[in-house]
Amino acid sequence: MPEQDFTDYIDRIGDRTALYQAVASHTGARRVLYPGSYLDLVPSHVWPDVTYLDADARARKAFQGPDATTLATRHKHYAEQPRIAFVPGDYTRTLAELPAAEWDLVISLYAGPVSEHAPRCLRPAGWLLANNSHADAGLAHLDPRYRLAAVLHHRSGHYRLTTDDLDRYLQPKRPPHPTREQLHATGRGTAYTHPAAAYLFRLDPLHANGRPGPESHRNPAGRHP
């Protein structure tokens, strides 16, 4: 059953509720976009309006029926009824087909270069939550459309969000920082001197409509878990 698919996936990857709650509290986001979501329904426990995108047939089947809304309603942390949308297909194509500037937050976890395709969908000064498993935090760091706004540390099931000393993050152990092309070629995140579990970026309204150049570099020195 699709509901069991969702719960089994949470059991496998761990419950991300604490992560999403920390981000929700800091950003005040209401509408969330989740490219490469697979079966991670937990954002709908925290946010009332979430759009999921994934090319996987199992995810498409699970989101098609009422089970996603039923499960989210059972676990929601907000008053209204959950609004859940699912867009099938490769996000590198489907994001370009969505309305522009409609979402407050984009989630990029274990899904590749979401940061490069998401800005047109974000509202001015919108947010990007990314980890570095597939180098997307590094790609966002190099992208002039984003600035690092906070980092999240994970320990013993708890997440701590901090905005302190952000300059020390995203600094490679072996400088210089890989270029965008190098990150794409390896598909792997860079080893940083001060790693974090996840990184929260803010979209710069002055650069929101631009695209990262082939050598965008701020510091000169479906793929599911």
PDB file of C-alpha atoms in Angstrom:
ATOM      1  CA  MET A   1       0.000   0.000   0.000  1.00  0.00           C
ATOM      2  CA  PRO A   2       1.226   3.540  -0.703  1.00  0.00           C
ATOM      3  CA  GLU A   3       0.832   4.581   2.940  1.00  0.00           C
ATOM      4  CA  GLN A   4       3.126   1.752   3.952  1.00  0.00           C
ATOM      5  CA  ASP A   5       5.580   2.823   1.255  1.00  0.00           C
ATOM      6  CA  PHE A   6       5.820   6.254   2.887  1.00  0.00           C
ATOM      7  CA  THR A   7       6.258   4.915   6.408  1.00  0.00           C
ATOM      8  CA  ASP A   8       8.773   2.263   5.333  1.00  0.00           C
ATOM      9  CA  TYR A   9      10.850   4.969   3.651  1.00  0.00           C
ATOM     10  CA  ILE A  10      10.865   7.092   6.805  1.00  0.00           C
ATOM     11  CA  ASP A  11      11.987   4.054   8.777  1.00  0.00           C
ATOM     12  CA  ARG A  12      14.829   3.523   6.313  1.00  0.00           C
ATOM     13  CA  ILE A  13      16.218   7.062   6.055  1.00  0.00           C
ATOM     14  CA  GLY A  14      15.211   8.359   9.468  1.00  0.00           C
ATOM     15  CA  ASP A  15      12.549  10.874  10.415  1.00  0.00           C
ATOM     16  CA  ARG A  16      13.497  14.355   9.163  1.00  0.00           C
ATOM     17  CA  THR A  17      10.748  16.147  11.088  1.00  0.00           C
ATOM     18  CA  ALA A  18      13.215  17.899  13.414  1.00  0.00           C
ATOM     19  CA  LEU A  19      15.241  19.135  10.434  1.00  0.00           C
ATOM     20  CA  TYR A  20      12.200  20.535   8.670  1.00  0.00           C
ATOM     21  CA  GLN A  21      10.828  22.093  11.861  1.00  0.00           C
ATOM     22  CA  ALA A  22      14.092  23.949  12.444  1.00  0.00           C
ATOM     23  CA  VAL A  23      13.991  25.287   8.879  1.00  0.00           C
ATOM     24  CA  ALA A  24      10.304  26.205   9.122  1.00  0.00           C
ATOM     25  CA  SER A  25      10.862  28.135  12.336  1.00  0.00           C
ATOM     26  CA  HIS A  26      13.775  30.100  10.871  1.00  0.00           C
ATOM     27  CA  THR A  27      12.325  30.861   7.429  1.00  0.00           C
ATOM     28  CA  GLY A  28       8.598  31.249   8.018  1.00  0.00           C
ATOM     29  CA  ALA A  29       8.043  29.445   4.713  1.00  0.00           C
ATOM     30  CA  ARG A  30       4.536  28.280   3.832  1.00  0.00           C
ATOM     31  CA  ARG A  31       4.760  26.920   0.288  1.00  0.00           C
ATOM     32  CA  VAL A  32       7.470  24.307  -0.297  1.00  0.00           C
ATOM     33  CA  LEU A  33       8.832  22.683  -3.456  1.00  0.00           C
ATOM     34  CA  TYR A  34      10.656  19.346  -3.197  1.00  0.00           C
ATOM     35  CA  PRO A  35      12.416  18.133  -6.374  1.00  0.00           C
ATOM     36  CA  GLY A  36      13.719  14.576  -6.140  1.00  0.00           C
ATOM     37  CA  SER A  37      11.514  13.863  -3.133  1.00  0.00           C
ATOM     38  CA  TYR A  38      10.990  10.153  -3.791  1.00  0.00           C
ATOM     39  CA  LEU A  39       8.823   8.960  -0.833  1.00  0.00           C
ATOM     40  CA  ASP A  40       9.814  11.567   1.755  1.00  0.00           C
ATOM     41  CA  LEU A  41       6.365  12.822   2.774  1.00  0.00           C
ATOM     42  CA  VAL A  42       7.579  14.367   6.050  1.00  0.00           C
ATOM     43  CA  PRO A  43       7.606  17.971   4.710  1.00  0.00           C
ATOM     44  CA  SER A  44       3.807  17.720   4.658  1.00  0.00           C
ATOM     45  CA  HIS A  45       3.890  16.997   8.394  1.00  0.00           C
ATOM     46  CA  VAL A  46       5.513  20.418   8.866  1.00  0.00           C
ATOM     47  CA  TRP A  47       4.304  22.640   6.000  1.00  0.00           C
ATOM     48  CA  PRO A  48       0.673  22.946   4.814  1.00  0.00           C
ATOM     49  CA  ASP A  49       1.430  23.298   1.087  1.00  0.00           C
ATOM     50  CA  VAL A  50       4.077  21.078  -0.541  1.00  0.00           C
ATOM     51  CA  THR A  51       4.695  20.233  -4.189  1.00  0.00           C
ATOM     52  CA  TYR A  52       6.734  17.069  -4.784  1.00  0.00           C
ATOM     53  CA  LEU A  53       8.602  16.190  -7.988  1.00  0.00           C
ATOM     54  CA  ASP A  54      10.138  12.848  -8.856  1.00  0.00           C
ATOM     55  CA  ALA A  55      10.732  10.622 -11.887  1.00  0.00           C
ATOM     56  CA  ASP A  56      10.432   7.357  -9.960  1.00  0.00           C
ATOM     57  CA  ALA A  57       7.377   5.242 -10.796  1.00  0.00           C
ATOM     58  CA  ARG A  58       6.986   4.082  -7.199  1.00  0.00           C
ATOM     59  CA  ALA A  59       6.804   7.667  -5.968  1.00  0.00           C
ATOM     60  CA  ARG A  60       4.276   8.544  -8.649  1.00  0.00           C
ATOM     61  CA  LYS A  61       2.055   5.616  -7.664  1.00  0.00           C
ATOM     62  CA  ALA A  62       2.280   6.431  -3.946  1.00  0.00           C
ATOM     63  CA  PHE A  63       1.344  10.082  -4.408  1.00  0.00           C
ATOM     64  CA  GLN A  64      -1.527   9.428  -6.842  1.00  0.00           C
ATOM     65  CA  GLY A  65      -4.127   8.216  -4.345  1.00  0.00           C
ATOM     66  CA  PRO A  66      -5.465   9.683  -1.085  1.00  0.00           C
ATOM     67  CA  ASP A  67      -2.925   7.973   1.157  1.00  0.00           C
ATOM     68  CA  ALA A  68      -0.407  10.842   1.112  1.00  0.00           C
ATOM     69  CA  THR A  69      -3.004  13.353   2.321  1.00  0.00           C
ATOM     70  CA  THR A  70      -4.403  10.891   4.864  1.00  0.00           C
ATOM     71  CA  LEU A  71      -0.976  10.222   6.348  1.00  0.00           C
ATOM     72  CA  ALA A  72      -0.003  13.903   6.366  1.00  0.00           C
ATOM     73  CA  THR A  73      -3.285  14.805   8.094  1.00  0.00           C
ATOM     74  CA  ARG A  74      -2.533  12.275  10.817  1.00  0.00           C
ATOM     75  CA  HIS A  75       0.911  13.746  11.542  1.00  0.00           C
ATOM     76  CA  LYS A  76       0.546  17.447  10.679  1.00  0.00           C
ATOM     77  CA  HIS A  77       1.795  20.217  12.985  1.00  0.00           C
ATOM     78  CA  TYR A  78      -0.498  22.955  11.604  1.00  0.00           C
ATOM     79  CA  ALA A  79      -4.215  23.745  11.732  1.00  0.00           C
ATOM     80  CA  GLU A  80      -5.310  23.627   8.087  1.00  0.00           C
ATOM     81  CA  GLN A  81      -5.703  20.617   5.846  1.00  0.00           C
ATOM     82  CA  PRO A  82      -2.550  19.635   3.924  1.00  0.00           C
ATOM     83  CA  ARG A  83      -2.285  20.585   0.280  1.00  0.00           C
ATOM     84  CA  ILE A  84      -0.164  18.056  -1.583  1.00  0.00           C
ATOM     85  CA  ALA A  85       0.723  18.144  -5.279  1.00  0.00           C
ATOM     86  CA  PHE A  86       2.923  15.729  -7.202  1.00  0.00           C
ATOM     87  CA  VAL A  87       4.631  16.405 -10.537  1.00  0.00           C
ATOM     88  CA  PRO A  88       6.029  13.309 -12.269  1.00  0.00           C
ATOM     89  CA  GLY A  89       9.200  13.450 -14.323  1.00  0.00           C
ATOM     90  CA  ASP A  90      12.789  14.652 -14.270  1.00  0.00           C
ATOM     91  CA  TYR A  91      12.989  17.894 -12.291  1.00  0.00           C
ATOM     92  CA  THR A  92      15.596  19.305 -14.695  1.00  0.00           C
ATOM     93  CA  ARG A  93      12.684  19.509 -17.150  1.00  0.00           C
ATOM     94  CA  THR A  94       9.569  19.798 -14.986  1.00  0.00           C
ATOM     95  CA  LEU A  95      10.826  22.690 -12.838  1.00  0.00           C
ATOM     96  CA  ALA A  96      11.004  24.816 -15.977  1.00  0.00           C
ATOM     97  CA  GLU A  97       7.330  24.060 -16.637  1.00  0.00           C
ATOM     98  CA  LEU A  98       6.103  25.218 -13.223  1.00  0.00           C
ATOM     99  CA  PRO A  99       4.865  28.737 -12.426  1.00  0.00           C
ATOM    100  CA  ALA A 100       7.584  31.252 -11.667  1.00  0.00           C
ATOM    101  CA  ALA A 101       8.166  32.804  -8.228  1.00  0.00           C
ATOM    102  CA  GLU A 102       5.496  30.723  -6.468  1.00  0.00           C
ATOM    103  CA  TRP A 103       7.351  28.954  -3.649  1.00  0.00           C
ATOM    104  CA  ASP A 104       9.013  30.104  -0.434  1.00  0.00           C
ATOM    105  CA  LEU A 105      11.411  27.180   0.000  1.00  0.00           C
ATOM    106  CA  VAL A 106      13.020  24.524  -2.175  1.00  0.00           C
ATOM    107  CA  ILE A 107      14.353  21.306  -0.630  1.00  0.00           C
ATOM    108  CA  SER A 108      17.383  19.602  -2.185  1.00  0.00           C
ATOM    109  CA  LEU A 109      18.413  16.421  -0.356  1.00  0.00           C
ATOM    110  CA  TYR A 110      20.278  13.617  -2.159  1.00  0.00           C
ATOM    111  CA  ALA A 111      18.820  14.734  -5.487  1.00  0.00           C
ATOM    112  CA  GLY A 112      21.652  16.286  -7.491  1.00  0.00           C
ATOM    113  CA  PRO A 113      21.932  19.869  -8.787  1.00  0.00           C
ATOM    114  CA  VAL A 114      18.488  21.108  -7.757  1.00  0.00           C
ATOM    115  CA  SER A 115      19.948  24.529  -6.895  1.00  0.00           C
ATOM    116  CA  GLU A 116      20.708  25.258 -10.545  1.00  0.00           C
ATOM    117  CA  HIS A 117      17.105  24.776 -11.670  1.00  0.00           C
ATOM    118  CA  ALA A 118      15.152  26.104  -8.693  1.00  0.00           C
ATOM    119  CA  PRO A 119      15.619  29.914  -8.666  1.00  0.00           C
ATOM    120  CA  ARG A 120      12.882  30.707 -11.210  1.00  0.00           C
ATOM    121  CA  CYS A 121      10.357  28.926  -8.982  1.00  0.00           C
ATOM    122  CA  LEU A 122      11.336  30.761  -5.799  1.00  0.00           C
ATOM    123  CA  ARG A 123       9.795  33.988  -4.634  1.00  0.00           C
ATOM    124  CA  PRO A 124      12.178  36.930  -4.145  1.00  0.00           C
ATOM    125  CA  ALA A 125      14.475  36.214  -1.187  1.00  0.00           C
ATOM    126  CA  GLY A 126      13.229  32.617  -1.116  1.00  0.00           C
ATOM    127  CA  TRP A 127      15.143  29.797   0.543  1.00  0.00           C
ATOM    128  CA  LEU A 128      17.059  26.700  -0.518  1.00  0.00           C
ATOM    129  CA  LEU A 129      17.692  23.835   1.903  1.00  0.00           C
ATOM    130  CA  ALA A 130      20.487  21.633   0.547  1.00  0.00           C
ATOM    131  CA  ASN A 131      22.872  18.992   1.764  1.00  0.00           C
ATOM    132  CA  ASN A 132      26.166  18.103   0.135  1.00  0.00           C
ATOM    133  CA  SER A 133      25.697  14.423  -0.638  1.00  0.00           C
ATOM    134  CA  HIS A 134      25.526  15.104  -4.386  1.00  0.00           C
ATOM    135  CA  ALA A 135      27.495  18.375  -4.218  1.00  0.00           C
ATOM    136  CA  ASP A 136      24.460  20.648  -4.340  1.00  0.00           C
ATOM    137  CA  ALA A 137      25.533  22.693  -1.324  1.00  0.00           C
ATOM    138  CA  GLY A 138      28.846  23.271  -3.084  1.00  0.00           C
ATOM    139  CA  LEU A 139      27.082  24.235  -6.304  1.00  0.00           C
ATOM    140  CA  ALA A 140      24.872  26.710  -4.456  1.00  0.00           C
ATOM    141  CA  HIS A 141      27.944  28.140  -2.764  1.00  0.00           C
ATOM    142  CA  LEU A 142      29.455  28.884  -6.185  1.00  0.00           C
ATOM    143  CA  ASP A 143      26.207  30.288  -7.576  1.00  0.00           C
ATOM    144  CA  PRO A 144      25.911  34.117  -7.320  1.00  0.00           C
ATOM    145  CA  ARG A 145      22.137  33.775  -7.037  1.00  0.00           C
ATOM    146  CA  TYR A 146      22.456  32.397  -3.493  1.00  0.00           C
ATOM    147  CA  ARG A 147      24.078  33.399  -0.244  1.00  0.00           C
ATOM    148  CA  LEU A 148      24.606  31.120   2.745  1.00  0.00           C
ATOM    149  CA  ALA A 149      22.140  32.122   5.475  1.00  0.00           C
ATOM    150  CA  ALA A 150      22.439  29.339   8.069  1.00  0.00           C
ATOM    151  CA  VAL A 151      23.749  25.831   8.657  1.00  0.00           C
ATOM    152  CA  LEU A 152      22.221  22.886  10.488  1.00  0.00           C
ATOM    153  CA  HIS A 153      24.088  20.422  12.659  1.00  0.00           C
ATOM    154  CA  HIS A 154      22.705  17.010  13.582  1.00  0.00           C
ATOM    155  CA  ARG A 155      23.441  15.128  16.765  1.00  0.00           C
ATOM    156  CA  SER A 156      21.531  12.393  18.595  1.00  0.00           C
ATOM    157  CA  GLY A 157      18.387  12.965  16.556  1.00  0.00           C
ATOM    158  CA  HIS A 158      18.354  16.724  17.147  1.00  0.00           C
ATOM    159  CA  TYR A 159      19.082  19.553  14.720  1.00  0.00           C
ATOM    160  CA  ARG A 160      20.670  22.850  15.684  1.00  0.00           C
ATOM    161  CA  LEU A 161      20.415  25.780  13.297  1.00  0.00           C
ATOM    162  CA  THR A 162      23.036  28.490  13.547  1.00  0.00           C
ATOM    163  CA  THR A 163      23.824  31.709  11.706  1.00  0.00           C
ATOM    164  CA  ASP A 164      27.123  32.265  13.525  1.00  0.00           C
ATOM    165  CA  ASP A 165      30.533  32.350  11.831  1.00  0.00           C
ATOM    166  CA  LEU A 166      29.185  31.368   8.433  1.00  0.00           C
ATOM    167  CA  ASP A 167      32.459  32.317   6.717  1.00  0.00           C
ATOM    168  CA  ARG A 168      34.117  29.200   8.094  1.00  0.00           C
ATOM    169  CA  TYR A 169      31.714  26.880   6.300  1.00  0.00           C
ATOM    170  CA  LEU A 170      32.070  25.600   2.736  1.00  0.00           C
ATOM    171  CA  GLN A 171      35.842  25.983   2.917  1.00  0.00           C
ATOM    172  CA  PRO A 172      37.537  22.948   1.314  1.00  0.00           C
ATOM    173  CA  LYS A 173      40.077  20.912   3.233  1.00  0.00           C
ATOM    174  CA  ARG A 174      42.179  20.930   0.068  1.00  0.00           C
ATOM    175  CA  PRO A 175      41.888  24.323  -1.653  1.00  0.00           C
ATOM    176  CA  PRO A 176      40.991  25.566  -4.121  1.00  0.00           C
ATOM    177  CA  HIS A 177      37.284  24.828  -4.136  1.00  0.00           C
ATOM    178  CA  PRO A 178      36.288  22.630  -7.117  1.00  0.00           C
ATOM    179  CA  THR A 179      34.647  24.451  -9.980  1.00  0.00           C
ATOM    180  CA  ARG A 180      31.063  23.858 -11.037  1.00  0.00           C
ATOM    181  CA  GLU A 181      32.278  21.671 -13.882  1.00  0.00           C
ATOM    182  CA  GLN A 182      34.397  19.562 -11.542  1.00  0.00           C
ATOM    183  CA  LEU A 183      31.490  19.075  -9.132  1.00  0.00           C
ATOM    184  CA  HIS A 184      29.259  17.996 -12.002  1.00  0.00           C
ATOM    185  CA  ALA A 185      31.905  15.585 -13.253  1.00  0.00           C
ATOM    186  CA  THR A 186      32.356  13.834  -9.912  1.00  0.00           C
ATOM    187  CA  GLY A 187      28.819  14.168  -8.555  1.00  0.00           C
ATOM    188  CA  ARG A 188      30.306  14.151  -5.076  1.00  0.00           C
ATOM    189  CA  GLY A 189      30.407  16.759  -2.365  1.00  0.00           C
ATOM    190  CA  THR A 190      33.665  18.413  -1.358  1.00  0.00           C
ATOM    191  CA  ALA A 191      35.253  17.645   2.025  1.00  0.00           C
ATOM    192  CA  TYR A 192      34.965  20.849   4.055  1.00  0.00           C
ATOM    193  CA  THR A 193      36.911  21.958   7.108  1.00  0.00           C
ATOM    194  CA  HIS A 194      33.658  22.578   9.007  1.00  0.00           C
ATOM    195  CA  PRO A 195      30.969  20.312   7.541  1.00  0.00           C
ATOM    196  CA  ALA A 196      27.284  20.617   8.393  1.00  0.00           C
ATOM    197  CA  ALA A 197      24.357  18.238   8.007  1.00  0.00           C
ATOM    198  CA  ALA A 198      22.540  20.738   5.798  1.00  0.00           C
ATOM    199  CA  TYR A 199      22.916  24.276   4.531  1.00  0.00           C
ATOM    200  CA  LEU A 200      20.269  26.974   4.204  1.00  0.00           C
ATOM    201  CA  PHE A 201      20.764  29.464   1.387  1.00  0.00           C
ATOM    202  CA  ARG A 202      18.800  32.605   0.552  1.00  0.00           C
ATOM    203  CA  LEU A 203      18.041  33.679  -2.982  1.00  0.00           C
ATOM    204  CA  ASP A 204      19.502  37.053  -3.883  1.00  0.00           C
ATOM    205  CA  PRO A 205      16.713  39.002  -5.646  1.00  0.00           C
ATOM    206  CA  LEU A 206      19.286  40.853  -7.761  1.00  0.00           C
ATOM    207  CA  HIS A 207      20.503  37.582  -9.290  1.00  0.00           C
ATOM    208  CA  ALA A 208      17.361  35.452  -9.201  1.00  0.00           C
ATOM    209  CA  ASN A 209      16.747  35.465 -12.956  1.00  0.00           C
ATOM    210  CA  GLY A 210      20.326  34.831 -14.003  1.00  0.00           C
ATOM    211  CA  ARG A 211      22.032  31.490 -14.580  1.00  0.00           C
ATOM    212  CA  PRO A 212      25.354  30.441 -13.116  1.00  0.00           C
ATOM    213  CA  GLY A 213      28.213  30.877 -15.531  1.00  0.00           C
ATOM    214  CA  PRO A 214      30.543  28.007 -16.384  1.00  0.00           C
ATOM    215  CA  GLU A 215      33.140  29.292 -13.951  1.00  0.00           C
ATOM    216  CA  SER A 216      30.928  30.759 -11.196  1.00  0.00           C
ATOM    217  CA  HIS A 217      33.138  30.656  -8.113  1.00  0.00           C
ATOM    218  CA  ARG A 218      32.759  32.630  -4.911  1.00  0.00           C
ATOM    219  CA  ASN A 219      35.914  31.439  -3.264  1.00  0.00           C
ATOM    220  CA  PRO A 220      38.939  31.501  -5.572  1.00  0.00           C
ATOM    221  CA  ALA A 221      41.244  29.886  -3.072  1.00  0.00           C
ATOM    222  CA  GLY A 222      16.386  10.961  -8.712  1.00  0.00           C
ATOM    223  CA  ARG A 223      19.310   9.796  -6.595  1.00  0.00           C
ATOM    224  CA  HIS A 224      17.935   8.671  -3.380  1.00  0.00           C
ATOM    225  CA  PRO A 225      19.674   7.579  -0.190  1.00  0.00           C
TER     226      PRO A 225
END
